[in-house]
Amino acid sequence: MCAEKIKAYVAARIHEPITASALAKAIGYSQYHMSRLFKEETGLSPFEYIRRERLVAAANVLRCGKRKIIDVALDFVFDSHEGFTRAFAKGFGISPKKYANYPPPEGWLIPRQYLDRSKPKEVVNMEQTAVIFTQIIERPARKLILKRSVKATEYFAYCEEMGSGDNNNSAPWDILCGIKEALYEPVGVWLPDNMRPEGTGVYAHGVEVAADYAGAIPEGFDVIGLEPCKLLVFQGEPYDNEYFMDAVGQCMGRIKKFNPEVYGYKYAPELAPKMQLAPMGWRGYIEMYPVVSVN
């Protein structure tokens, strides 16, 4: 009961200064009793909770709008740009500027290392503490510019075949990053049989552009037209970059066990490649699969 009252009070005053005395008075407890009960119910002190909720709300504003970071910081009762940046980076593992400017695709959760997700998602509890969040997004008709491999079936084999680029990724990845008309960031793709000519590998690196894209195609690259489709997005928890191999491997293993038909969908590999975004600890590992409704 104490926690619910505090949460309601904070939600109504997220843009206002909140003192311990005012919070205690509003719910009818002493400051000590209020703090103790709230910590027992939530694991957080009232002011850890307030900081968390303000960071979540600020991250939503940064992602959805074009407001200056200092304006967002002041709007959520942070004293300075520097203080807000430190708190944001500590909570999310990425600076507010980098987070605000990072290319979408739509559907990413707000990344958080100690923050709860605020938007409702389908949650699948896995072994140990691993959690994967899923959601369905819509993709319009578009094109995929890609550099095919000869025999690669996964990322490391592809990089070995293609060689390394300037940014510790594959050489084709660096070229794809230079396509300014890209709808989203570059991705690794596993190509279905109907999109893979004989003598080419399953795995490739590519980037999506608009269906009417008429710009230059890099030498040695190919183009595939993709129809509108739904994508099932899997997003793992944020992780420490030092342990990314373990985190990504664990997440990929959980994804393989997922049954979309329980939720009214089935995989439709003929519509689009399976995609993986570049693994980054601050947002967790992300894969996307084309699906169709079975209803």
Coordinates of C-alpha atoms in Angstrom, one line a residue:
M1 CA 0.0 0.0 0.0
C2 CA 2.8 2.4 0.9
A3 CA 4.6 1.7 -2.4
E4 CA 1.4 2.3 -4.5
K5 CA 0.7 5.6 -2.8
I6 CA 4.3 6.8 -3.4
K7 CA 4.2 5.7 -7.0
A8 CA 1.0 7.6 -7.6
Y9 CA 2.4 10.7 -5.9
V10 CA 5.6 10.6 -8.0
A11 CA 3.7 10.0 -11.3
A12 CA 1.6 13.1 -10.7
R13 CA 4.6 15.2 -9.9
I14 CA 7.3 13.8 -12.2
H15 CA 8.2 17.3 -13.4
E16 CA 8.3 18.9 -9.9
P17 CA 10.8 18.9 -7.0
I18 CA 9.8 16.3 -4.4
T19 CA 11.1 16.5 -0.9
A20 CA 11.1 13.7 1.6
S21 CA 9.0 15.6 4.0
A22 CA 6.3 16.4 1.4
L23 CA 6.3 12.7 0.3
A24 CA 5.9 11.4 3.8
K25 CA 3.2 13.9 4.6
A26 CA 1.3 13.0 1.5
I27 CA 1.0 9.3 2.4
G28 CA 0.7 9.8 6.2
Y29 CA 3.9 8.2 7.4
S30 CA 7.1 9.5 9.0
Q31 CA 10.0 9.9 6.6
Y32 CA 11.8 6.9 8.3
H33 CA 8.8 4.6 8.2
M34 CA 7.9 5.6 4.6
S35 CA 11.5 4.9 3.4
R36 CA 11.7 1.6 5.2
L37 CA 8.4 0.3 4.0
F38 CA 9.0 1.3 0.4
K39 CA 12.4 -0.3 0.4
E40 CA 10.9 -3.5 1.7
E41 CA 8.2 -3.5 -1.0
T42 CA 10.4 -2.4 -4.0
G43 CA 14.0 -2.9 -3.2
L44 CA 14.6 0.8 -3.8
S45 CA 14.6 3.9 -1.7
P46 CA 11.9 6.4 -2.6
F47 CA 14.5 8.7 -4.2
E48 CA 16.1 5.9 -6.1
Y49 CA 12.7 5.2 -7.5
I50 CA 12.1 8.9 -8.3
R51 CA 15.4 9.1 -10.2
R52 CA 14.6 5.9 -12.1
E53 CA 11.2 7.2 -13.2
R54 CA 12.5 10.5 -14.3
L55 CA 15.3 8.8 -16.3
V56 CA 12.7 6.6 -18.0
A57 CA 10.5 9.5 -18.9
A58 CA 13.4 11.6 -20.1
A59 CA 14.6 8.7 -22.3
N60 CA 11.1 8.5 -23.9
V61 CA 11.2 12.2 -24.7
L62 CA 14.7 12.0 -26.1
R63 CA 13.8 9.1 -28.4
C64 CA 10.5 10.5 -29.6
G65 CA 11.3 14.2 -30.1
K66 CA 13.9 16.7 -31.1
R67 CA 14.3 18.6 -27.8
K68 CA 17.6 19.8 -26.5
I69 CA 19.2 17.6 -23.8
I70 CA 19.5 20.5 -21.4
D71 CA 15.8 21.3 -21.8
V72 CA 14.9 17.7 -21.1
A73 CA 17.2 17.6 -18.1
L74 CA 15.6 20.7 -16.5
D75 CA 12.1 19.5 -17.3
F76 CA 12.8 16.4 -15.2
V77 CA 14.3 18.3 -12.3
F78 CA 18.0 17.7 -13.0
D79 CA 20.2 20.6 -12.0
S80 CA 22.5 20.6 -15.0
H81 CA 23.3 19.1 -18.4
E82 CA 26.3 17.4 -16.8
G83 CA 24.4 15.9 -13.9
F84 CA 21.7 14.5 -16.2
T85 CA 24.3 13.1 -18.5
R86 CA 26.1 11.3 -15.7
A87 CA 22.9 9.8 -14.3
F88 CA 21.6 8.8 -17.7
A89 CA 24.9 7.1 -18.7
K90 CA 25.1 5.3 -15.3
G91 CA 21.5 4.0 -15.7
F92 CA 21.4 3.1 -19.4
G93 CA 25.1 2.6 -20.3
I94 CA 24.9 5.2 -23.1
S95 CA 25.0 9.0 -23.1
P96 CA 21.7 10.9 -23.7
K97 CA 23.2 12.5 -26.8
K98 CA 24.2 9.2 -28.4
Y99 CA 20.9 7.6 -27.4
A100 CA 18.8 10.4 -28.9
N101 CA 20.8 10.4 -32.2
Y102 CA 21.0 6.6 -32.6
P103 CA 19.0 5.3 -35.7
P104 CA 15.7 3.7 -34.7
P105 CA 14.5 0.9 -36.0
E106 CA 11.1 1.3 -34.5
G107 CA 10.3 -1.0 -31.7
W108 CA 13.4 -0.8 -29.5
L109 CA 12.9 -0.8 -25.9
I110 CA 14.5 1.9 -23.9
P111 CA 17.7 0.3 -22.8
R112 CA 18.3 0.0 -19.1
Q113 CA 20.7 -1.7 -16.8
Y114 CA 18.8 -1.1 -13.5
L115 CA 15.5 0.3 -14.8
D116 CA 12.2 -1.6 -15.3
R117 CA 10.6 -1.4 -18.8
S118 CA 7.7 1.0 -18.6
K119 CA 5.8 0.0 -21.8
P120 CA 3.8 -3.3 -21.8
K121 CA 5.7 -6.1 -23.7
E122 CA 5.4 -9.8 -24.1
V123 CA 7.8 -11.2 -21.5
V124 CA 9.3 -14.7 -21.6
N125 CA 11.1 -15.8 -18.5
M126 CA 14.1 -17.9 -19.4
E127 CA 16.4 -20.1 -17.3
Q128 CA 18.5 -18.4 -14.7
T129 CA 17.9 -14.6 -15.0
A130 CA 17.7 -14.3 -18.8
V131 CA 14.7 -12.4 -20.1
I132 CA 13.7 -11.8 -23.7
F133 CA 11.2 -9.1 -24.7
T134 CA 9.2 -9.6 -27.9
Q135 CA 7.0 -7.5 -30.0
I136 CA 5.6 -7.3 -33.6
I137 CA 6.6 -4.4 -35.9
E138 CA 5.5 -3.6 -39.4
R139 CA 7.9 -3.2 -42.3
P140 CA 6.8 -1.5 -45.6
A141 CA 7.9 -2.6 -49.0
R142 CA 11.6 -1.9 -49.3
K143 CA 14.9 -3.0 -50.7
L144 CA 17.9 -4.7 -49.1
I145 CA 21.3 -3.8 -50.3
L146 CA 23.7 -6.6 -49.3
K147 CA 27.1 -8.1 -49.9
R148 CA 26.7 -11.8 -50.3
S149 CA 29.2 -14.4 -49.1
V150 CA 30.3 -17.5 -50.9
K151 CA 29.8 -20.0 -48.0
A152 CA 29.4 -18.2 -44.7
T153 CA 26.6 -19.3 -42.4
E154 CA 27.3 -16.9 -39.5
Y155 CA 29.0 -13.7 -38.5
F156 CA 32.5 -14.8 -37.8
A157 CA 32.8 -16.9 -40.9
Y158 CA 31.5 -14.0 -42.9
C159 CA 34.1 -11.6 -41.5
E160 CA 36.8 -14.1 -42.1
E161 CA 35.7 -14.4 -45.7
M162 CA 35.2 -10.7 -46.4
G163 CA 38.0 -9.3 -44.3
S164 CA 37.9 -6.6 -41.6
G165 CA 37.0 -3.0 -42.1
D166 CA 38.2 0.1 -40.3
N167 CA 35.8 -0.2 -37.4
N168 CA 36.4 -3.7 -36.2
N169 CA 33.6 -5.1 -38.3
S170 CA 33.4 -6.6 -41.8
A171 CA 34.7 -4.6 -44.7
P172 CA 31.2 -4.6 -46.3
W173 CA 29.7 -3.2 -43.0
D174 CA 31.8 -0.1 -43.3
I175 CA 30.5 0.5 -46.8
L176 CA 26.9 -0.1 -45.8
C177 CA 27.3 2.5 -43.0
G178 CA 28.1 5.0 -45.7
I179 CA 24.7 4.7 -47.4
K180 CA 23.0 7.9 -46.2
E181 CA 19.5 6.9 -47.6
A182 CA 19.4 3.8 -45.3
L183 CA 16.1 3.4 -43.5
Y184 CA 17.8 1.7 -40.5
E185 CA 21.2 0.7 -39.3
P186 CA 23.1 -2.2 -41.1
V187 CA 22.2 -5.7 -40.1
G188 CA 23.5 -9.2 -40.4
V189 CA 21.0 -11.4 -42.3
W190 CA 20.4 -15.1 -42.8
L191 CA 19.0 -15.5 -46.3
P192 CA 16.2 -17.9 -47.1
D193 CA 16.6 -20.2 -50.0
N194 CA 14.3 -18.1 -52.3
M195 CA 16.7 -15.1 -51.9
R196 CA 20.0 -17.0 -52.2
P197 CA 21.4 -17.8 -55.7
E198 CA 23.3 -21.1 -56.1
G199 CA 26.9 -20.8 -55.0
T200 CA 26.3 -18.1 -52.4
G201 CA 26.3 -18.3 -48.6
V202 CA 23.5 -18.1 -46.1
Y203 CA 24.9 -15.2 -44.2
A204 CA 25.4 -11.6 -45.4
H205 CA 25.6 -8.0 -44.3
G206 CA 23.1 -5.6 -45.6
V207 CA 21.0 -2.4 -45.1
E208 CA 17.4 -1.6 -45.9
V209 CA 16.5 1.3 -48.2
A210 CA 13.2 2.6 -49.5
A211 CA 11.4 0.6 -52.2
D212 CA 11.9 3.5 -54.7
Y213 CA 15.6 3.9 -53.9
A214 CA 17.5 4.8 -57.1
G215 CA 20.9 5.6 -55.6
A216 CA 24.2 4.0 -56.3
I217 CA 24.8 0.3 -55.4
P218 CA 28.3 -0.3 -54.2
E219 CA 30.5 -2.4 -56.5
G220 CA 30.1 -6.1 -55.8
F221 CA 26.9 -5.6 -53.8
D222 CA 23.4 -7.0 -54.7
V223 CA 19.8 -5.7 -54.2
I224 CA 16.8 -7.7 -53.1
G225 CA 13.2 -6.4 -53.2
L226 CA 11.3 -7.1 -50.0
E227 CA 7.5 -7.1 -49.7
P228 CA 5.6 -5.5 -46.7
C229 CA 5.7 -7.8 -43.8
K230 CA 5.5 -8.2 -40.0
L231 CA 8.7 -8.8 -38.0
L232 CA 8.9 -10.5 -34.6
V233 CA 11.5 -8.6 -32.7
F234 CA 13.4 -10.4 -29.9
Q235 CA 15.4 -8.2 -27.6
G236 CA 17.6 -9.5 -24.8
E237 CA 18.5 -7.7 -21.6
P238 CA 21.4 -5.2 -21.5
Y239 CA 24.8 -6.8 -20.7
D240 CA 28.3 -6.0 -19.9
N241 CA 30.3 -5.7 -23.1
E242 CA 33.1 -7.7 -21.6
Y243 CA 30.8 -10.8 -21.6
F244 CA 29.0 -10.2 -24.9
M245 CA 29.8 -13.7 -26.3
D246 CA 28.1 -15.4 -23.4
A247 CA 25.2 -12.9 -23.4
V248 CA 24.6 -13.2 -27.1
G249 CA 24.9 -16.9 -27.2
Q250 CA 22.5 -17.3 -24.3
C251 CA 20.0 -15.0 -26.0
M252 CA 20.2 -16.8 -29.3
G253 CA 19.7 -20.1 -27.6
R254 CA 16.5 -18.8 -25.9
I255 CA 15.2 -17.4 -29.2
K256 CA 15.5 -20.8 -30.9
K257 CA 13.2 -22.3 -28.3
F258 CA 10.5 -19.7 -28.8
N259 CA 7.2 -20.9 -30.3
P260 CA 5.4 -18.0 -32.1
E261 CA 2.3 -20.1 -32.7
V262 CA 1.4 -19.8 -29.0
Y263 CA 0.8 -16.1 -29.8
G264 CA -1.0 -16.5 -33.1
Y265 CA 2.0 -16.2 -35.5
K266 CA 4.2 -18.5 -37.5
Y267 CA 7.6 -17.8 -39.1
A268 CA 7.5 -16.8 -42.8
P269 CA 11.2 -17.0 -44.0
E270 CA 10.1 -16.6 -47.6
L271 CA 9.1 -13.0 -46.9
A272 CA 12.4 -11.6 -45.6
P273 CA 15.7 -12.6 -44.2
K274 CA 16.1 -13.3 -40.5
M275 CA 18.1 -10.3 -39.2
Q276 CA 20.5 -9.5 -36.3
L277 CA 21.4 -6.0 -35.2
A278 CA 25.0 -5.3 -34.1
P279 CA 25.3 -6.6 -30.5
M280 CA 25.6 -3.6 -28.1
G281 CA 25.5 -4.1 -24.4
W282 CA 23.5 -1.0 -23.7
R283 CA 20.5 -2.2 -25.6
G284 CA 20.8 -6.0 -25.4
Y285 CA 21.0 -8.4 -28.3
I286 CA 18.3 -8.1 -31.0
E287 CA 17.1 -10.4 -33.7
M288 CA 14.1 -10.0 -36.1
Y289 CA 12.1 -12.8 -37.8
P290 CA 9.4 -12.3 -40.5
V291 CA 6.1 -13.7 -39.4
V292 CA 2.5 -14.0 -40.5
S293 CA -0.7 -14.4 -38.5
V294 CA -2.1 -18.0 -38.2
N295 CA -5.6 -16.7 -37.3

